[in-house]
CSV table of C-alpha atoms in Angstrom, one decimal:
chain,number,residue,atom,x,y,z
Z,1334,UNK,CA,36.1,77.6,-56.5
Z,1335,UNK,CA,33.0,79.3,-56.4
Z,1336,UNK,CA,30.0,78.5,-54.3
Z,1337,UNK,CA,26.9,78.6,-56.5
Z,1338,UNK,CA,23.6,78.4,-54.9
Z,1339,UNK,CA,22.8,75.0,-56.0
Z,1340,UNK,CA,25.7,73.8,-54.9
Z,1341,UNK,CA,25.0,75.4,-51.0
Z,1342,UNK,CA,22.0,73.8,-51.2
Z,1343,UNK,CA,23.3,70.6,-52.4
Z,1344,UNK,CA,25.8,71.2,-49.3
Z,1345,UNK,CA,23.3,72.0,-46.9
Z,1346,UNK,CA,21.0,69.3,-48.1
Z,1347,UNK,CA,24.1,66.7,-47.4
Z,1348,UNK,CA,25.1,68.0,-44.2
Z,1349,UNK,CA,20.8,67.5,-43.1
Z,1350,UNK,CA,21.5,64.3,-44.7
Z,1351,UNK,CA,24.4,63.6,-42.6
Z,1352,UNK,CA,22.9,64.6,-39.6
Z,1353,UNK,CA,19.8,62.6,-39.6
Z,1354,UNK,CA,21.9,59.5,-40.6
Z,1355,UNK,CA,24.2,60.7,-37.4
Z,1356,UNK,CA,20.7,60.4,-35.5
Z,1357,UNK,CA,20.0,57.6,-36.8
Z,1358,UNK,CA,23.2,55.8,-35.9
Z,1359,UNK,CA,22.7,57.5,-32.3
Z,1360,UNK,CA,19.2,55.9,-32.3
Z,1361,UNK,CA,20.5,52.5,-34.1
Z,1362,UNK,CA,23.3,52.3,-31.3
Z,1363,UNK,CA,20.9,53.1,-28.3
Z,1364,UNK,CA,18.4,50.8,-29.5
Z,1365,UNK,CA,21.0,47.6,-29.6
Z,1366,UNK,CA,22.1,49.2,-26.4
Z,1367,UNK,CA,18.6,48.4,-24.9
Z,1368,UNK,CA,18.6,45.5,-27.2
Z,1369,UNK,CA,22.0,44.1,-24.9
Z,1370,UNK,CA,20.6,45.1,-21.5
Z,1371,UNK,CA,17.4,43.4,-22.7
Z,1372,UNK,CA,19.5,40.0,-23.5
Z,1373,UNK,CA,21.9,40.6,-20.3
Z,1374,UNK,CA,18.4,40.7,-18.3
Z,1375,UNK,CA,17.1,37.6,-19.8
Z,1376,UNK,CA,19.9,36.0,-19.5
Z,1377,UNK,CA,20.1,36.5,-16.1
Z,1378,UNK,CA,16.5,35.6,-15.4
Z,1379,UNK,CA,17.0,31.9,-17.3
Z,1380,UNK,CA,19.6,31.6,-14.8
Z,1381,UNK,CA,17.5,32.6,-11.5
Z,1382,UNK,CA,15.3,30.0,-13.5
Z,1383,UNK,CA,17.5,27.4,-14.2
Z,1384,UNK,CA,19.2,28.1,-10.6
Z,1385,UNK,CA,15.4,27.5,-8.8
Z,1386,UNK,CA,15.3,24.8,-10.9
Z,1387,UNK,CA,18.2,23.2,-9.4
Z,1388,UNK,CA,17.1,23.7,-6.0
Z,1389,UNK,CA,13.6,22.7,-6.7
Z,1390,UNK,CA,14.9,19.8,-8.5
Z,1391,UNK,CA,16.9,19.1,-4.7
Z,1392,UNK,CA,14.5,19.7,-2.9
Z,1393,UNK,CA,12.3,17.0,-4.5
Z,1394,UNK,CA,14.8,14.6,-4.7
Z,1395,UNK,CA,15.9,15.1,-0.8
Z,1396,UNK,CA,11.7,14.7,-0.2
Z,1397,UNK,CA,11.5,11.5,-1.7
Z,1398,UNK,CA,14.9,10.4,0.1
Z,1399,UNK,CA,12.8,11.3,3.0
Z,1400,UNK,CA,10.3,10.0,2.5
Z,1401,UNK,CA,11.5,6.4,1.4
Z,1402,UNK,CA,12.9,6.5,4.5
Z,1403,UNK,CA,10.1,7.1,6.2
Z,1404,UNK,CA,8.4,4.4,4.4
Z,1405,UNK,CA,11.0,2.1,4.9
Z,1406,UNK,CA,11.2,2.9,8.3
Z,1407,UNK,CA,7.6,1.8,9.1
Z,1408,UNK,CA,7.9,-1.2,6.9
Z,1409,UNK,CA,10.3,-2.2,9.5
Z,1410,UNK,CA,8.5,-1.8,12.4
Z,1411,UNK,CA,5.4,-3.3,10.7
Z,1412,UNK,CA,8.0,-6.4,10.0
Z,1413,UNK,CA,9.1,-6.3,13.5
Z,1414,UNK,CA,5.5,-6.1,14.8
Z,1415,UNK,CA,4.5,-9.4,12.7
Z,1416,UNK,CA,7.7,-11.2,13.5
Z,1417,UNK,CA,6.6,-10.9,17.5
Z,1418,UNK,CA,2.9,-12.2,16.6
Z,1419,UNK,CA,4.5,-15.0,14.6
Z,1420,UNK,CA,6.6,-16.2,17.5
Z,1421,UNK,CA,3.6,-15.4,20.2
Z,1422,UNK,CA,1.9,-18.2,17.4
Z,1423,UNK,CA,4.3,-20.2,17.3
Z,1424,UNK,CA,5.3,-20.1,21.5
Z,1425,UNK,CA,1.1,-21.2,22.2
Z,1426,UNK,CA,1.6,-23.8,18.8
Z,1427,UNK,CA,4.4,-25.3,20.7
Z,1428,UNK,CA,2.7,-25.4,24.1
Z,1429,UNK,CA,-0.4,-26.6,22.8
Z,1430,UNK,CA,2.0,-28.9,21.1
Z,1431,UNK,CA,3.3,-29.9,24.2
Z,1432,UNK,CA,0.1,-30.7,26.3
Z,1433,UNK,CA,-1.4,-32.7,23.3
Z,1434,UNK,CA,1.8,-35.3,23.6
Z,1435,UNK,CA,1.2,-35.6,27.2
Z,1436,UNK,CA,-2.3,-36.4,27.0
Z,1437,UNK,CA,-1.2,-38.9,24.1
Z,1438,UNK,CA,1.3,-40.5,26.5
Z,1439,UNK,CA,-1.0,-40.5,29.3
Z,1440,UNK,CA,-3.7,-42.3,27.0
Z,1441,UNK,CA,-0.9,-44.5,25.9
Z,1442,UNK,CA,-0.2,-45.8,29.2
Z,1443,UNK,CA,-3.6,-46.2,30.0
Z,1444,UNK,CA,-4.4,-48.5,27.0
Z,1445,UNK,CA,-1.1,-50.0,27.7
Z,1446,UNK,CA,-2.2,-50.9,31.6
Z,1447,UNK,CA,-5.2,-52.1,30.2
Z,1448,UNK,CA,-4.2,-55.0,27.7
Z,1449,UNK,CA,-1.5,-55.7,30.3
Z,1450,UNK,CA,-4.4,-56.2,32.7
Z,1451,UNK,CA,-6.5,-58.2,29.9
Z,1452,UNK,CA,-3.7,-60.1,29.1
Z,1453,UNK,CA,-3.6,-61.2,33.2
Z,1454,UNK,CA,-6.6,-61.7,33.0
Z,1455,UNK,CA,-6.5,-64.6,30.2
Z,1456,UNK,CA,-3.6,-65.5,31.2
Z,1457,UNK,CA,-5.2,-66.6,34.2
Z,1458,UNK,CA,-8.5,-67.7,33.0
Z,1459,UNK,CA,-6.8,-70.7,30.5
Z,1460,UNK,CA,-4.6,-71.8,33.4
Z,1461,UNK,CA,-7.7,-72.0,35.4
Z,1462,UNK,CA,-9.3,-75.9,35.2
Z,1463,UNK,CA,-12.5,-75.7,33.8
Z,1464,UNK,CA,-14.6,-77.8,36.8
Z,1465,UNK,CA,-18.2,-77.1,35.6
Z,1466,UNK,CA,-20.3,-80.1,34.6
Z,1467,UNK,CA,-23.0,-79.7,32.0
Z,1468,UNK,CA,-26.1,-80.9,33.9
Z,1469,UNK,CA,-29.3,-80.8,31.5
Z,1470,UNK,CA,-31.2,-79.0,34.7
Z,1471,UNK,CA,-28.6,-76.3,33.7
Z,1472,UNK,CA,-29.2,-76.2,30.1
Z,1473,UNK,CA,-32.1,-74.1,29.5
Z,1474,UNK,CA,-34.4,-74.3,25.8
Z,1475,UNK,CA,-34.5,-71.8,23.3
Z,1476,UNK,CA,-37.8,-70.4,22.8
Z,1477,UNK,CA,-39.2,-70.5,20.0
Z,1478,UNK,CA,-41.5,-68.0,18.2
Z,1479,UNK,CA,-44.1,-69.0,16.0
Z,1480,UNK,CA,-44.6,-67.2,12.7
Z,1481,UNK,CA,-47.7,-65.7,12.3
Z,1482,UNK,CA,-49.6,-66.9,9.3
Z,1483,UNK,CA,-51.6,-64.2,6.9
Z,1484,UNK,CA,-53.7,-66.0,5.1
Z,1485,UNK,CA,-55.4,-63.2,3.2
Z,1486,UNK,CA,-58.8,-64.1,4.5
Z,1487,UNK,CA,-58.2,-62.7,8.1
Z,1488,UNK,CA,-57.9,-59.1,8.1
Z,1489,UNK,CA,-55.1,-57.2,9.3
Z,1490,UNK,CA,-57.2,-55.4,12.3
Z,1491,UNK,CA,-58.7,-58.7,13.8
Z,1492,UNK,CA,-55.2,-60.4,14.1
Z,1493,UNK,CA,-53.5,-57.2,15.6
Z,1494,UNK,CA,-56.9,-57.2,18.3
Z,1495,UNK,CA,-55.8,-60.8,19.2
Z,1496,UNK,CA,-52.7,-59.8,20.4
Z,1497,UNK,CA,-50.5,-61.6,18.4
Z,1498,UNK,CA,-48.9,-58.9,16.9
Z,1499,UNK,CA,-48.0,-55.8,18.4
């Protein structure tokens, strides 16, 4: 076969051709070789991410452990704290308690001692005779008062001047 001239250049256009497609592929397949170290990078950062995640997520729920301790904790010792005032309270209620119904018995026995001792004493005076006579010397009279007449002619000044009235 013989080579014409067209034909070389048709040959020579194809194997440029050929080459810049063989570039291209080089270029294609470096590209998705960035492309994949791209991804493999990402991919490793979402999980550093999703790893500090973890731990912050940890981290949070070991500081609220803590602290609800903490809180529960003082909650406790406020309890404790109330529950001693409470009984202090209640000790001085009970004492107070205490020396009330002693001064209630004492009183008791005193008002007891005392209609015992009234009772004696009547006891006594109706078994006693009665030996007074009624003399009239004895028997005094009531005095009497004598109303004071207003008879709307003397005035009020002259009857409190005569002494009448005070």
């Amino acid at each position: 076969m013989l080579w014409t001239r067209a034909m070389e250049e048709k040959f020579q256009m194809l194997l440029t051709m050929m080459k810049e497609m063989k570039t291209g592929q080089e270029e294609m397949r470096s590209g998705q070789e960035e492309m994949r170290s791209g991804q493999e990078e990402m991919q490793s950062g979402q999980e550093r991410l999703e790893q500090e995640m973890r731990s912050g997520q940890q981290e949070k729920r070991s500081g609220q452990e803590e602290l609800k301790n903490q809180i529960q904790a003082h909650v406790e010792s406020q309890v404790d704290e109330i529950k001693i005032r409470v009984d202090g309270c209640i000790g001085k209620i009970e004492e107070e308690v205490q020396c009330v119904k002693g001064k209630i018995d004492k009183v008791e026995r005193e008002v007891q001692e005392k209609i015992a001792s009234l009772e004696r004493r009547i006891s006594e005076l109706e078994d006693r005779p009665n030996n007074f006579q009624t003399s009239p010397e004895l028997m005094y009279a009531r005095p009497t008062v004598k109303p004071l007449a207003f008879n709307r002619q003397t005035s009020w000044t002259a009857l409190q001047m005569d002494g009448r009235i005070l």
